[in-house]
Amino acid sequence: KTLITRENKWTPTRSRRLPREKTTFADVVSRSKVELSEIVEYLNHPTKFQQAGARLPRGALLIGPSGTGKTLLARAVAGEANCNFL
């Protein structure tokens, strides 16, 4: 027998979890916000860019040492574009 109760053993279901706050570019201090804001603009208004012949980039590679805010910047891009951060 275990001393851990069922409530403490399992994580809450997804329906009970509190929604996370959206991270935006205002939360991030970075020089690369300019380049990533173009990706956000494309995600928000794709027809404007498709008429000009642009294609959606496959991704953005964020390179840097640990603790420089790469994940925070990626979350900000997802928050600005109203997309899920996976």
Short mmCIF file of C-alpha atoms in Angstrom, two decimals:
data_model
loop_
_atom_site.label_atom_id
_atom_site.label_comp_id
_atom_site.label_asym_id
_atom_site.label_seq_id
_atom_site.Cartn_x
_atom_site.Cartn_y
_atom_site.Cartn_z
CA LYS A 1 0.00 0.00 0.00
CA THR A 2 1.12 3.52 -0.69
CA LEU A 3 0.69 6.57 1.50
CA ILE A 4 0.03 8.85 -1.46
CA THR A 5 -3.63 9.61 -1.97
CA ARG A 6 -5.20 9.45 -5.39
CA GLU A 7 -5.49 13.25 -5.59
CA ASN A 8 -1.74 13.67 -5.04
CA LYS A 9 -0.74 10.80 -7.30
CA TRP A 10 -2.28 11.92 -10.59
CA THR A 11 -1.95 15.22 -12.38
CA PRO A 12 -5.14 17.19 -12.98
CA THR A 13 -7.04 16.54 -16.18
CA ARG A 14 -6.72 19.00 -19.01
CA SER A 15 -10.19 20.38 -18.40
CA ARG A 16 -9.26 21.37 -14.85
CA ARG A 17 -5.93 22.99 -15.66
CA LEU A 18 -5.78 26.75 -15.58
CA PRO A 19 -5.00 28.37 -18.93
CA ARG A 20 -1.52 29.83 -19.19
CA GLU A 21 -1.04 33.49 -19.75
CA LYS A 22 -0.21 34.40 -23.31
CA THR A 23 3.38 35.48 -23.80
CA THR A 24 3.80 38.43 -26.17
CA PHE A 25 6.70 40.35 -27.66
CA ALA A 26 6.30 42.92 -24.88
CA ASP A 27 7.58 40.24 -22.45
CA VAL A 28 10.74 39.64 -24.49
CA VAL A 29 13.84 41.79 -24.93
CA SER A 30 15.62 40.64 -28.06
CA ARG A 31 17.01 41.98 -31.32
CA SER A 32 15.52 39.07 -33.28
CA LYS A 33 11.95 40.22 -32.63
CA VAL A 34 12.02 42.13 -35.92
CA GLU A 35 12.70 39.02 -38.01
CA LEU A 36 10.21 36.91 -36.07
CA SER A 37 7.53 39.59 -36.30
CA GLU A 38 7.53 39.00 -40.07
CA ILE A 39 6.67 35.34 -39.45
CA VAL A 40 3.89 36.40 -37.09
CA GLU A 41 2.58 38.83 -39.71
CA TYR A 42 2.53 36.00 -42.26
CA LEU A 43 0.66 33.70 -39.87
CA ASN A 44 -1.94 36.38 -39.14
CA HIS A 45 -2.45 37.54 -42.77
CA PRO A 46 -1.35 34.75 -45.14
CA THR A 47 -3.38 35.88 -48.18
CA LYS A 48 -1.52 39.17 -48.38
CA PHE A 49 1.79 37.35 -48.67
CA GLN A 50 0.51 34.56 -50.93
CA GLN A 51 -0.68 37.13 -53.47
CA ALA A 52 2.87 38.44 -53.60
CA GLY A 53 4.17 34.88 -54.17
CA ALA A 54 5.67 34.29 -50.73
CA ARG A 55 5.70 30.87 -49.09
CA LEU A 56 5.46 30.06 -45.39
CA PRO A 57 8.90 29.36 -43.90
CA ARG A 58 9.34 25.84 -42.58
CA GLY A 59 10.56 27.14 -39.26
CA ALA A 60 12.94 29.39 -37.44
CA LEU A 61 16.12 28.08 -35.85
CA LEU A 62 16.89 29.78 -32.54
CA ILE A 63 20.53 29.31 -31.59
CA GLY A 64 22.25 30.41 -28.41
CA PRO A 65 23.60 29.31 -25.07
CA SER A 66 21.39 28.12 -22.25
CA GLY A 67 19.36 30.75 -20.47
CA THR A 68 19.23 33.31 -23.27
CA GLY A 69 15.45 33.19 -23.73
CA LYS A 70 15.01 31.03 -26.82
CA THR A 71 11.95 29.28 -25.40
CA LEU A 72 10.46 32.56 -24.19
CA LEU A 73 10.91 34.02 -27.67
CA ALA A 74 9.24 30.98 -29.26
CA ARG A 75 6.34 31.26 -26.81
CA ALA A 76 6.02 34.95 -27.68
CA VAL A 77 5.78 34.12 -31.39
CA ALA A 78 3.04 31.59 -30.66
CA GLY A 79 1.22 34.06 -28.41
CA GLU A 80 1.35 36.88 -30.96
CA ALA A 81 0.16 34.60 -33.77
CA ASN A 82 -2.63 33.07 -31.62
CA CYS A 83 -1.18 29.60 -32.19
CA ASN A 84 -0.43 26.77 -29.80
CA PHE A 85 3.08 26.44 -28.39
CA LEU A 86 4.13 22.82 -28.52
#
